[in-house]
PDB file of C-alpha atoms in Angstrom:
ATOM      1  CA  MET G 195       9.375  15.358   7.126  1.00 63.00           C
ATOM      2  CA  GLU G 196      13.252  14.529   7.097  1.00 71.00           C
ATOM      3  CA  GLN G 197      14.994  16.889   4.604  1.00 83.00           C
ATOM      4  CA  PHE G 198      17.483  15.675   2.421  1.00 94.00           C
ATOM      5  CA  ALA G 199      19.396  17.250  -0.236  1.00 95.00           C
ATOM      6  CA  PRO G 200      17.793  18.424  -3.973  1.00 95.00           C
ATOM      7  CA  VAL G 201      17.832  15.681  -6.101  1.00 95.00           C
ATOM      8  CA  LYS G 202      17.570  17.998  -9.422  1.00 94.00           C
ATOM      9  CA  ARG G 203      18.266  17.210 -12.997  1.00 93.00           C
ATOM     10  CA  SER G 204      22.035  17.034 -14.100  1.00 86.00           C
ATOM     11  CA  GLU G 205      21.330  18.718 -17.553  1.00 86.00           C
ATOM     12  CA  ASP G 206      19.887  21.728 -16.437  1.00 92.00           C
ATOM     13  CA  GLY G 207      19.545  21.497 -13.101  1.00 93.00           C
ATOM     14  CA  GLN G 208      15.922  21.754 -12.301  1.00 96.00           C
ATOM     15  CA  PRO G 209      13.936  20.327 -10.129  1.00 97.00           C
ATOM     16  CA  VAL G 210      12.590  15.997 -10.623  1.00 97.00           C
ATOM     17  CA  ARG G 211       9.713  15.715 -12.468  1.00 98.00           C
ATOM     18  CA  TYR G 212       7.191  13.128 -11.465  1.00 98.00           C
ATOM     19  CA  LEU G 213       3.555  11.529 -12.036  1.00 98.00           C
ATOM     20  CA  ILE G 214       2.243  10.293  -9.611  1.00 98.00           C
ATOM     21  CA  VAL G 215      -0.274   7.086 -10.101  1.00 97.00           C
ATOM     22  CA  ASP G 216      -2.745   5.082  -7.470  1.00 95.00           C
ATOM     23  CA  ASP G 217      -5.865   4.278  -7.411  1.00 90.00           C
ATOM     24  CA  SER G 218      -5.581   6.234  -3.597  1.00 89.00           C
ATOM     25  CA  VAL G 219      -6.023   9.512  -3.266  1.00 90.00           C
ATOM     26  CA  PHE G 220      -3.796   9.126   0.302  1.00 90.00           C
ATOM     27  CA  ALA G 221      -1.261   7.580  -1.630  1.00 93.00           C
ATOM     28  CA  ARG G 222      -0.526  10.364  -3.861  1.00 95.00           C
ATOM     29  CA  LYS G 223      -0.590  12.577  -1.463  1.00 92.00           C
ATOM     30  CA  ASN G 224       1.715  10.868   0.648  1.00 92.00           C
ATOM     31  CA  LEU G 225       3.783  10.575  -2.895  1.00 96.00           C
ATOM     32  CA  ALA G 226       3.624  14.045  -3.181  1.00 96.00           C
ATOM     33  CA  ARG G 227       5.171  14.783   0.253  1.00 93.00           C
ATOM     34  CA  MET G 228       8.031  12.407   0.130  1.00 95.00           C
ATOM     35  CA  VAL G 229       8.976  14.283  -3.611  1.00 97.00           C
ATOM     36  CA  GLU G 230       8.418  17.798  -2.472  1.00 96.00           C
ATOM     37  CA  SER G 231      10.189  17.201   0.517  1.00 96.00           C
ATOM     38  CA  PHE G 232      13.557  15.552  -2.144  1.00 97.00           C
ATOM     39  CA  GLY G 233      12.840  18.893  -4.218  1.00 97.00           C
ATOM     40  CA  GLY G 234      11.150  17.092  -6.889  1.00 97.00           C
ATOM     41  CA  GLN G 235       7.561  18.995  -8.330  1.00 98.00           C
ATOM     42  CA  VAL G 236       5.134  16.810  -9.372  1.00 98.00           C
ATOM     43  CA  ALA G 237       4.074  16.883 -12.554  1.00 98.00           C
ATOM     44  CA  GLY G 238       0.347  15.110 -12.489  1.00 98.00           C
ATOM     45  CA  GLU G 239      -2.024  12.321 -11.346  1.00 98.00           C
ATOM     46  CA  ALA G 240      -3.165   9.771 -12.255  1.00 97.00           C
ATOM     47  CA  GLY G 241      -5.109   6.929 -10.181  1.00 94.00           C
ATOM     48  CA  ASP G 242      -5.682   4.123 -13.217  1.00 94.00           C
ATOM     49  CA  GLY G 243      -3.282   2.056 -15.740  1.00 95.00           C
ATOM     50  CA  ILE G 244      -5.112   4.225 -18.432  1.00 96.00           C
ATOM     51  CA  THR G 245      -4.846   7.424 -17.811  1.00 97.00           C
ATOM     52  CA  ALA G 246      -0.871   7.288 -16.299  1.00 98.00           C
ATOM     53  CA  ILE G 247       0.267   6.522 -20.106  1.00 98.00           C
ATOM     54  CA  SER G 248      -2.142   9.649 -21.762  1.00 98.00           C
ATOM     55  CA  GLU G 249      -0.733  11.243 -18.432  1.00 98.00           C
ATOM     56  CA  TYR G 250       3.134  10.127 -19.355  1.00 98.00           C
ATOM     57  CA  ASP G 251       2.044  11.953 -22.761  1.00 97.00           C
ATOM     58  CA  ARG G 252       0.926  15.212 -21.446  1.00 97.00           C
ATOM     59  CA  VAL G 253       3.535  15.545 -19.638  1.00 97.00           C
ATOM     60  CA  THR G 254       6.765  13.827 -20.414  1.00 97.00           C
ATOM     61  CA  PRO G 255       7.578  12.905 -16.686  1.00 98.00           C
ATOM     62  CA  ASP G 256      11.151  13.006 -15.042  1.00 97.00           C
ATOM     63  CA  ILE G 257      10.061   9.873 -12.520  1.00 98.00           C
ATOM     64  CA  VAL G 258       7.037   7.798 -12.896  1.00 98.00           C
ATOM     65  CA  LEU G 259       5.980   6.107  -9.583  1.00 98.00           C
ATOM     66  CA  MET G 260       3.395   3.326 -10.256  1.00 97.00           C
ATOM     67  CA  ASP G 261       1.193   2.449  -7.720  1.00 94.00           C
ATOM     68  CA  ILE G 262      -0.061  -2.415  -9.370  1.00 90.00           C
ATOM     69  CA  THR G 263      -3.248  -2.963  -8.513  1.00 82.00           C
ATOM     70  CA  MET G 264      -5.935  -0.275 -10.233  1.00 85.00           C
ATOM     71  CA  PRO G 265      -8.364   0.135 -11.773  1.00 81.00           C
ATOM     72  CA  GLN G 266      -8.675  -0.250 -15.140  1.00 83.00           C
ATOM     73  CA  MET G 267      -5.595  -0.640 -15.949  1.00 85.00           C
ATOM     74  CA  GLU G 268      -2.905  -2.229 -13.313  1.00 87.00           C
ATOM     75  CA  GLY G 269       0.226  -0.923 -13.248  1.00 93.00           C
ATOM     76  CA  ILE G 270       2.386  -3.092 -14.606  1.00 93.00           C
ATOM     77  CA  GLU G 271       0.935  -3.621 -17.693  1.00 95.00           C
ATOM     78  CA  ALA G 272       0.820   0.195 -17.427  1.00 97.00           C
ATOM     79  CA  ALA G 273       4.259   0.697 -17.063  1.00 97.00           C
ATOM     80  CA  GLU G 274       4.784  -1.868 -20.162  1.00 97.00           C
ATOM     81  CA  LYS G 275       2.535   0.144 -22.656  1.00 97.00           C
ATOM     82  CA  ILE G 276       4.864   3.382 -21.214  1.00 98.00           C
ATOM     83  CA  VAL G 277       8.246   1.551 -21.957  1.00 97.00           C
ATOM     84  CA  ARG G 278       7.185   0.988 -25.232  1.00 97.00           C
ATOM     85  CA  GLU G 279       6.536   4.494 -26.339  1.00 97.00           C
ATOM     86  CA  HIS G 280       9.115   5.825 -24.472  1.00 97.00           C
ATOM     87  CA  PRO G 281      11.947   3.529 -23.634  1.00 96.00           C
ATOM     88  CA  ASN G 282      13.920   6.115 -21.700  1.00 95.00           C
ATOM     89  CA  ALA G 283      10.624   5.749 -19.490  1.00 97.00           C
ATOM     90  CA  ARG G 284      11.842   6.061 -15.391  1.00 97.00           C
ATOM     91  CA  ILE G 285       9.311   3.755 -14.045  1.00 98.00           C
ATOM     92  CA  VAL G 286       9.252   3.102 -10.170  1.00 98.00           C
ATOM     93  CA  MET G 287       6.709   0.570  -8.949  1.00 97.00           C
ATOM     94  CA  VAL G 288       5.439   1.288  -5.539  1.00 96.00           C
ATOM     95  CA  SER G 289       3.288  -1.463  -4.554  1.00 93.00           C
ATOM     96  CA  SER G 290       2.453  -3.370  -0.026  1.00 91.00           C
ATOM     97  CA  VAL G 291       2.960  -6.531  -2.802  1.00 85.00           C
ATOM     98  CA  GLY G 292       6.124  -7.110  -2.519  1.00 83.00           C
ATOM     99  CA  TYR G 293       7.647 -10.548  -3.508  1.00 82.00           C
ATOM    100  CA  GLN G 294       9.570 -12.054  -5.666  1.00 84.00           C
ATOM    101  CA  GLU G 295       7.062 -13.154  -9.455  1.00 83.00           C
ATOM    102  CA  ASN G 296       5.479  -9.648  -8.383  1.00 84.00           C
ATOM    103  CA  ILE G 297       8.947  -7.678  -9.051  1.00 90.00           C
ATOM    104  CA  VAL G 298      10.148  -9.675 -11.868  1.00 92.00           C
ATOM    105  CA  ALA G 299       7.496  -9.289 -13.906  1.00 92.00           C
ATOM    106  CA  ALA G 300       7.391  -5.682 -13.150  1.00 94.00           C
ATOM    107  CA  LEU G 301      10.808  -5.699 -13.948  1.00 95.00           C
ATOM    108  CA  GLN G 302      11.062  -7.198 -17.048  1.00 96.00           C
ATOM    109  CA  ARG G 303       8.042  -4.886 -18.492  1.00 95.00           C
ATOM    110  CA  GLY G 304      10.725  -2.328 -17.899  1.00 95.00           C
ATOM    111  CA  ALA G 305      10.545  -1.150 -14.551  1.00 96.00           C
ATOM    112  CA  ARG G 306      13.735   0.505 -13.229  1.00 96.00           C
ATOM    113  CA  HIS G 307      12.966  -0.697  -9.234  1.00 96.00           C
ATOM    114  CA  PHE G 308      10.527  -1.292  -6.993  1.00 96.00           C
ATOM    115  CA  VAL G 309       9.716  -0.064  -3.620  1.00 96.00           C
ATOM    116  CA  GLN G 310       7.448  -2.065  -1.507  1.00 94.00           C
ATOM    117  CA  LYS G 311       4.712   0.161   0.453  1.00 94.00           C
ATOM    118  CA  PRO G 312       4.523   2.056   3.008  1.00 93.00           C
ATOM    119  CA  VAL G 313       6.918   3.542   1.775  1.00 94.00           C
ATOM    120  CA  LYS G 314       9.846   5.003   3.999  1.00 92.00           C
ATOM    121  CA  PRO G 315      10.923   7.908   2.266  1.00 94.00           C
ATOM    122  CA  GLU G 316      14.541   7.404   2.787  1.00 95.00           C
ATOM    123  CA  VAL G 317      14.357   4.488   0.913  1.00 96.00           C
ATOM    124  CA  LEU G 318      12.554   6.054  -1.942  1.00 97.00           C
ATOM    125  CA  TYR G 319      14.720   8.762  -2.023  1.00 97.00           C
ATOM    126  CA  GLU G 320      17.764   6.900  -2.844  1.00 97.00           C
ATOM    127  CA  VAL G 321      16.132   4.344  -5.177  1.00 97.00           C
ATOM    128  CA  ILE G 322      15.408   7.884  -7.361  1.00 97.00           C
ATOM    129  CA  LYS G 323      18.834   8.973  -6.627  1.00 95.00           C
ATOM    130  CA  TYR G 324      20.050   6.078  -7.966  1.00 95.00           C
ATOM    131  CA  VAL G 325      16.931   6.049 -11.220  1.00 95.00           C
ATOM    132  CA  MET G 326      18.635   9.167 -11.424  1.00 94.00           C
ATOM    133  CA  ARG G 327      22.283   8.499 -11.343  1.00 86.00           C
ATOM    134  CA  ASP G 328      23.244   9.215 -15.269  1.00 61.00           C
ATOM    135  CA  ASP G 329      21.714  12.187 -15.146  1.00 51.00           C
ATOM    136  CA  GLY G 330      20.681  13.675 -11.828  1.00 43.00           C
ATOM    137  CA  ALA G 331      22.789  15.044  -9.042  1.00 44.00           C
ATOM    138  CA  ALA G 332      21.993  15.619  -5.732  1.00 43.00           C
ATOM    139  CA  ALA G 333      23.235  18.506  -4.172  1.00 41.00           C
ATOM    140  CA  ARG G 334      25.608  18.647  -1.907  1.00 39.00           C
ATOM    141  CA  SER G 335      23.749  20.688   1.401  1.00 40.00           C
ATOM    142  CA  ALA G 336      24.912  21.288   5.002  1.00 34.00           C
ATOM    143  CA  GLY G 337      22.909  19.000   7.501  1.00 37.00           C
ATOM    144  CA  ALA G 338      21.180  17.052   4.473  1.00 38.00           C
ATOM    145  CA  GLY G 339      19.630  13.485   5.809  1.00 38.00           C
ATOM    146  CA  ALA G 340      18.879  10.863   3.927  1.00 35.00           C
TER     147      ALA G 340
ATOM    148  CA  MET N   4      -7.082 -21.395  12.960  1.00 63.00           C
ATOM    149  CA  ARG N   5      -3.560 -22.086  12.089  1.00 74.00           C
ATOM    150  CA  MET N   6      -1.455 -19.525  13.660  1.00 79.00           C
ATOM    151  CA  GLU N   7       1.461 -19.623  10.903  1.00 84.00           C
ATOM    152  CA  LEU N   8      -1.840 -18.180   8.605  1.00 87.00           C
ATOM    153  CA  ILE N   9      -2.106 -15.573  10.765  1.00 89.00           C
ATOM    154  CA  GLN N  10       0.983 -14.891  13.238  1.00 91.00           C
ATOM    155  CA  PRO N  11       1.773 -12.640   9.605  1.00 94.00           C
ATOM    156  CA  PHE N  12      -1.373 -10.870   9.616  1.00 93.00           C
ATOM    157  CA  ILE N  13      -0.166  -9.432  13.482  1.00 93.00           C
ATOM    158  CA  ASN N  14       3.289  -8.791  12.441  1.00 94.00           C
ATOM    159  CA  SER N  15       2.443  -6.873   9.685  1.00 95.00           C
ATOM    160  CA  ALA N  16       0.010  -4.689  10.788  1.00 95.00           C
ATOM    161  CA  ASP N  17       2.408  -4.047  14.063  1.00 94.00           C
ATOM    162  CA  ALA N  18       5.106  -2.762  11.547  1.00 94.00           C
ATOM    163  CA  VAL N  19       2.491  -0.876   9.087  1.00 95.00           C
ATOM    164  CA  LEU N  20       0.477   1.266  12.693  1.00 95.00           C
ATOM    165  CA  ALA N  21       3.784   1.506  13.843  1.00 94.00           C
ATOM    166  CA  GLN N  22       6.181   2.988  10.964  1.00 91.00           C
ATOM    167  CA  GLY N  23       1.934   5.268   9.694  1.00 90.00           C
ATOM    168  CA  LEU N  24       2.004   6.370  12.872  1.00 91.00           C
ATOM    169  CA  GLN N  25       5.496   7.205  14.080  1.00 88.00           C
ATOM    170  CA  GLY N  26       5.182   5.347  17.375  1.00 90.00           C
ATOM    171  CA  PRO N  27       5.191   2.036  19.638  1.00 91.00           C
ATOM    172  CA  THR N  28       2.232  -0.236  18.964  1.00 93.00           C
ATOM    173  CA  SER N  29       0.867  -2.791  21.717  1.00 93.00           C
ATOM    174  CA  VAL N  30      -1.227  -6.312  20.598  1.00 91.00           C
ATOM    175  CA  GLU N  31      -3.674  -6.990  23.169  1.00 84.00           C
ATOM    176  CA  ASN N  32      -6.918  -9.200  23.934  1.00 76.00           C
ATOM    177  CA  LEU N  33      -6.597 -11.947  21.158  1.00 82.00           C
ATOM    178  CA  SER N  34      -9.595 -13.460  21.628  1.00 82.00           C
ATOM    179  CA  MET N  35     -11.729 -15.462  19.284  1.00 82.00           C
ATOM    180  CA  GLU N  36     -14.595 -13.826  18.058  1.00 73.00           C
ATOM    181  CA  GLU N  37     -18.092 -15.530  19.865  1.00 68.00           C
ATOM    182  CA  GLU N  38     -20.960 -13.486  18.048  1.00 71.00           C
ATOM    183  CA  ALA N  39     -21.349 -12.273  14.955  1.00 74.00           C
ATOM    184  CA  TYR N  40     -19.337  -8.294  13.526  1.00 75.00           C
ATOM    185  CA  ARG N  41     -20.502  -5.417  14.752  1.00 81.00           C
ATOM    186  CA  ARG N  42     -18.502  -2.370  13.661  1.00 80.00           C
ATOM    187  CA  LYS N  43     -16.762  -0.173  15.541  1.00 84.00           C
ATOM    188  CA  GLY N  44     -16.643   3.136  13.288  1.00 90.00           C
ATOM    189  CA  VAL N  45     -15.018   3.179   9.989  1.00 92.00           C
ATOM    190  CA  ALA N  46     -14.114  -0.174   8.859  1.00 93.00           C
ATOM    191  CA  ALA N  47     -11.600  -1.835   5.781  1.00 93.00           C
ATOM    192  CA  GLU N  48     -12.684  -5.147   4.807  1.00 92.00           C
ATOM    193  CA  ILE N  49     -10.350  -6.879   2.446  1.00 91.00           C
ATOM    194  CA  CYS N  50     -11.196 -10.454   1.478  1.00 90.00           C
ATOM    195  CA  LEU N  51      -8.681 -13.496   0.289  1.00 90.00           C
ATOM    196  CA  THR N  52      -9.585 -16.331  -1.973  1.00 90.00           C
ATOM    197  CA  GLY N  53      -7.662 -19.524  -3.525  1.00 90.00           C
ATOM    198  CA  GLU N  54      -5.710 -21.761  -0.691  1.00 90.00           C
ATOM    199  CA  ILE N  55      -6.457 -19.038   2.459  1.00 89.00           C
ATOM    200  CA  GLU N  56     -10.311 -18.222   2.060  1.00 90.00           C
ATOM    201  CA  GLY N  57     -11.888 -15.351   4.247  1.00 90.00           C
ATOM    202  CA  ARG N  58     -11.687 -12.295   4.880  1.00 90.00           C
ATOM    203  CA  ILE N  59      -9.501  -9.437   7.679  1.00 92.00           C
ATOM    204  CA  ILE N  60     -11.569  -6.872   8.942  1.00 92.00           C
ATOM    205  CA  PHE N  61      -9.659  -2.945   9.948  1.00 94.00           C
ATOM    206  CA  ASP N  62     -11.516  -1.265  12.562  1.00 94.00           C
ATOM    207  CA  LEU N  63     -11.309   2.248  13.897  1.00 95.00           C
ATOM    208  CA  ASP N  64     -13.741   4.061  15.685  1.00 93.00           C
ATOM    209  CA  PRO N  65     -14.545   7.719  14.506  1.00 93.00           C
ATOM    210  CA  GLN N  66     -12.058   9.379  16.820  1.00 94.00           C
ATOM    211  CA  THR N  67      -9.317   7.084  16.089  1.00 95.00           C
ATOM    212  CA  ALA N  68     -10.387   6.541  12.419  1.00 95.00           C
ATOM    213  CA  VAL N  69      -9.835  11.207  12.445  1.00 95.00           C
ATOM    214  CA  LYS N  70      -6.399  10.757  14.639  1.00 95.00           C
ATOM    215  CA  VAL N  71      -4.403   8.078  13.088  1.00 94.00           C
ATOM    216  CA  ALA N  72      -6.179   9.684   8.944  1.00 93.00           C
ATOM    217  CA  SER N  73      -4.301  12.510  10.646  1.00 92.00           C
ATOM    218  CA  CYS N  74      -1.234  11.811  11.965  1.00 91.00           C
ATOM    219  CA  MET N  75      -0.506   9.897   8.210  1.00 87.00           C
ATOM    220  CA  ALA N  76      -1.361  12.712   6.210  1.00 84.00           C
ATOM    221  CA  GLY N  77       0.879  15.490   7.871  1.00 83.00           C
ATOM    222  CA  ALA N  78      -2.947  17.605   9.222  1.00 84.00           C
ATOM    223  CA  GLU N  79      -5.207  17.525  10.908  1.00 89.00           C
ATOM    224  CA  LEU N  80      -8.939  15.958   8.619  1.00 87.00           C
ATOM    225  CA  PRO N  81     -12.376  16.511   9.779  1.00 86.00           C
ATOM    226  CA  GLN N  82     -14.374  13.363  11.208  1.00 79.00           C
ATOM    227  CA  SER N  83     -16.286  14.442   7.784  1.00 77.00           C
ATOM    228  CA  ASP N  84     -13.300  14.059   5.109  1.00 78.00           C
ATOM    229  CA  ASP N  85     -12.818  10.749   2.512  1.00 86.00           C
ATOM    230  CA  LEU N  86      -9.663  11.216   3.158  1.00 88.00           C
ATOM    231  CA  VAL N  87     -10.093   9.399   6.551  1.00 92.00           C
ATOM    232  CA  ARG N  88     -12.064   6.612   4.820  1.00 92.00           C
ATOM    233  CA  GLU N  89      -9.721   6.603   2.271  1.00 90.00           C
ATOM    234  CA  THR N  90      -6.817   6.133   5.025  1.00 92.00           C
ATOM    235  CA  VAL N  91      -8.158   3.341   6.590  1.00 92.00           C
ATOM    236  CA  CYS N  92      -8.922   1.541   3.116  1.00 92.00           C
ATOM    237  CA  GLU N  93      -4.642   2.795   2.535  1.00 92.00           C
ATOM    238  CA  LEU N  94      -3.950   1.337   5.429  1.00 93.00           C
ATOM    239  CA  ALA N  95      -5.844  -2.301   5.070  1.00 93.00           C
ATOM    240  CA  ASN N  96      -4.327  -2.497   2.008  1.00 91.00           C
ATOM    241  CA  GLN N  97      -0.509  -1.665   3.195  1.00 93.00           C
ATOM    242  CA  ILE N  98      -0.915  -4.537   6.189  1.00 94.00           C
ATOM    243  CA  ILE N  99      -3.143  -7.136   3.388  1.00 92.00           C
ATOM    244  CA  GLY N 100      -0.382  -6.284   1.569  1.00 91.00           C
ATOM    245  CA  ASN N 101       2.426  -7.324   3.595  1.00 93.00           C
ATOM    246  CA  ALA N 102       1.099 -10.083   5.171  1.00 93.00           C
ATOM    247  CA  VAL N 103       0.256 -11.216   1.648  1.00 89.00           C
ATOM    248  CA  THR N 104       4.248 -11.032   0.861  1.00 90.00           C
ATOM    249  CA  THR N 105       4.860 -13.913   3.703  1.00 92.00           C
ATOM    250  CA  LEU N 106       1.900 -15.707   2.799  1.00 91.00           C
ATOM    251  CA  ASN N 107       3.491 -16.362  -0.410  1.00 88.00           C
ATOM    252  CA  ASP N 108       7.417 -16.776  -0.140  1.00 86.00           C
ATOM    253  CA  GLN N 109       6.315 -19.420   2.207  1.00 89.00           C
ATOM    254  CA  GLY N 110       4.250 -21.262  -0.299  1.00 89.00           C
ATOM    255  CA  PHE N 111       0.386 -20.278   0.186  1.00 89.00           C
ATOM    256  CA  HIS N 112      -0.601 -18.989  -3.051  1.00 86.00           C
ATOM    257  CA  PHE N 113      -4.175 -17.205  -2.800  1.00 85.00           C
ATOM    258  CA  ARG N 114      -5.885 -13.570  -4.620  1.00 82.00           C
ATOM    259  CA  VAL N 115      -6.514 -10.356  -2.286  1.00 83.00           C
ATOM    260  CA  HIS N 116      -9.327  -8.877  -3.376  1.00 82.00           C
ATOM    261  CA  PRO N 117      -8.883  -4.522  -3.388  1.00 79.00           C
ATOM    262  CA  PRO N 118     -10.034  -2.570  -0.083  1.00 85.00           C
ATOM    263  CA  HIS N 119     -13.578  -1.875   0.737  1.00 85.00           C
ATOM    264  CA  MET N 120     -15.141   0.520   3.793  1.00 85.00           C
ATOM    265  CA  HIS N 121     -17.614  -2.211   5.269  1.00 81.00           C
ATOM    266  CA  THR N 122     -20.371  -0.009   6.014  1.00 75.00           C
ATOM    267  CA  SER N 123     -23.421  -3.005   7.143  1.00 75.00           C
ATOM    268  CA  ASP N 124     -24.045  -2.068  11.495  1.00 71.00           C
ATOM    269  CA  HIS N 125     -22.634  -6.634  11.947  1.00 70.00           C
ATOM    270  CA  GLY N 126     -21.283  -8.855   9.357  1.00 68.00           C
ATOM    271  CA  ALA N 127     -21.407 -12.724   9.263  1.00 62.00           C
ATOM    272  CA  LYS N 128     -20.846 -14.829  12.171  1.00 59.00           C
ATOM    273  CA  SER N 129     -18.339 -17.133  12.633  1.00 56.00           C
ATOM    274  CA  SER N 130     -18.206 -20.615  11.586  1.00 60.00           C
ATOM    275  CA  GLU N 131     -17.575 -23.984  12.768  1.00 55.00           C
ATOM    276  CA  ASP N 132     -14.830 -23.963  10.166  1.00 57.00           C
ATOM    277  CA  THR N 133     -13.787 -19.528   9.953  1.00 62.00           C
ATOM    278  CA  GLU N 134     -13.468 -19.059  12.798  1.00 74.00           C
ATOM    279  CA  ALA N 135     -12.701 -15.317  13.788  1.00 84.00           C
ATOM    280  CA  LEU N 136     -10.185 -14.071  15.596  1.00 89.00           C
ATOM    281  CA  VAL N 137     -10.038 -10.355  16.681  1.00 90.00           C
ATOM    282  CA  MET N 138      -6.973  -8.576  17.628  1.00 92.00           C
ATOM    283  CA  CYS N 139      -6.458  -4.991  19.509  1.00 93.00           C
ATOM    284  CA  PHE N 140      -3.598  -3.001  18.381  1.00 95.00           C
ATOM    285  CA  ASN N 141      -3.174  -0.076  21.425  1.00 95.00           C
ATOM    286  CA  THR N 142      -1.423   3.088  19.045  1.00 95.00           C
ATOM    287  CA  ALA N 143      -0.717   6.717  20.420  1.00 94.00           C
ATOM    288  CA  SER N 144      -4.038   7.320  18.150  1.00 94.00           C
ATOM    289  CA  GLY N 145      -5.983   4.904  19.673  1.00 95.00           C
ATOM    290  CA  THR N 146      -7.243   1.084  19.402  1.00 95.00           C
ATOM    291  CA  VAL N 147      -6.881  -0.480  16.140  1.00 95.00           C
ATOM    292  CA  PHE N 148     -10.027  -3.770  15.823  1.00 94.00           C
ATOM    293  CA  MET N 149      -8.509  -6.738  13.606  1.00 94.00           C
ATOM    294  CA  ASN N 150     -10.664  -8.782  12.638  1.00 92.00           C
ATOM    295  CA  VAL N 151      -9.296 -12.162  11.125  1.00 91.00           C
ATOM    296  CA  ALA N 152     -11.899 -14.980   9.833  1.00 89.00           C
ATOM    297  CA  LEU N 153      -9.772 -17.401   7.640  1.00 88.00           C
ATOM    298  CA  ARG N 154      -9.182 -20.517   6.439  1.00 86.00           C
ATOM    299  CA  TYR N 155      -7.174 -23.145   5.036  1.00 85.00           C
ATOM    300  CA  HIS N 156      -8.066 -24.124   1.814  1.00 80.00           C
ATOM    301  CA  PRO N 157      -5.891 -27.212  -0.064  1.00 77.00           C
ATOM    302  CA  SER N 158      -7.562 -27.368  -2.891  1.00 71.00           C
ATOM    303  CA  GLY N 159      -8.786 -23.601  -3.195  1.00 65.00           C
ATOM    304  CA  VAL N 160      -7.468 -22.596  -7.031  1.00 59.00           C
ATOM    305  CA  ALA N 161      -4.242 -20.174  -6.206  1.00 51.00           C
ATOM    306  CA  GLN N 162      -4.367 -17.017  -8.404  1.00 53.00           C
ATOM    307  CA  HIS N 163      -2.497 -13.785  -8.286  1.00 54.00           C
ATOM    308  CA  ALA N 164      -2.446 -12.147  -5.111  1.00 52.00           C
ATOM    309  CA  VAL N 165      -3.659  -8.141  -5.818  1.00 55.00           C
ATOM    310  CA  ALA N 166      -2.985  -5.554  -3.220  1.00 57.00           C
ATOM    311  CA  GLY N 167      -2.415  -2.640  -4.316  1.00 60.00           C
TER     312      GLY N 167
END
């Protein structure tokens, strides 16, 4: 996988911590590989919206990567509930269905960004940097990609 | 079958397979299915209801499924691994999700049901109003079969797509 300059938290220089939410084990593993290539850490995983909410409270991640269609509670509803309790939560929706209605619904309920599957690492990397822009800093490193 | 309904699935499958398998793909053997569907290996089925009704099956022989899943997972997987079936389902989900995005933007409204494994050896024979079109995508990992049986149903209740 392409090498990326690590994205770190500006306040303490520590790796960005992610909560990955998707009902597909494959999708979670795939996203985990990507965020690790960005220098991040997987703080938690969840396979549905309800677990995502409890995992958010438990691990307080810097960023949530949230699928939309999941059993028990869908991602947009889970995002809304998390943001209601944690207004500074950074949630990026990750879904294969990228039509405007879906994107607008997610953004209106508190998501910061939307990435369409299949996820391209370079696209996700730029989104992560954008979402972390106020408190993240991409370390400059020779030969880094993206 | 209306080609405008099929083309987004072909384009999406071509793009998603090329990206996921990091290599070129080619479409071959576009044909109407005369007989009832017969499963070739690891198959994921996705159903559509609403203005567009029917089902799409992605079918990979067992060796191809392992190669595809291993390539997408970035590690060699054994044939028995649940992740092989999981990957085929997610692949189908991504292909359908992208096609749904295109069709929704064109004004078609329908519901996409979550993918599930097609475990029976046979499927329903296509009917006069829902013909099945079979496409073969050649990839470096082997052939991926896409079996599409859809019909346009303008009075169908428009609902939101739900692919993940």
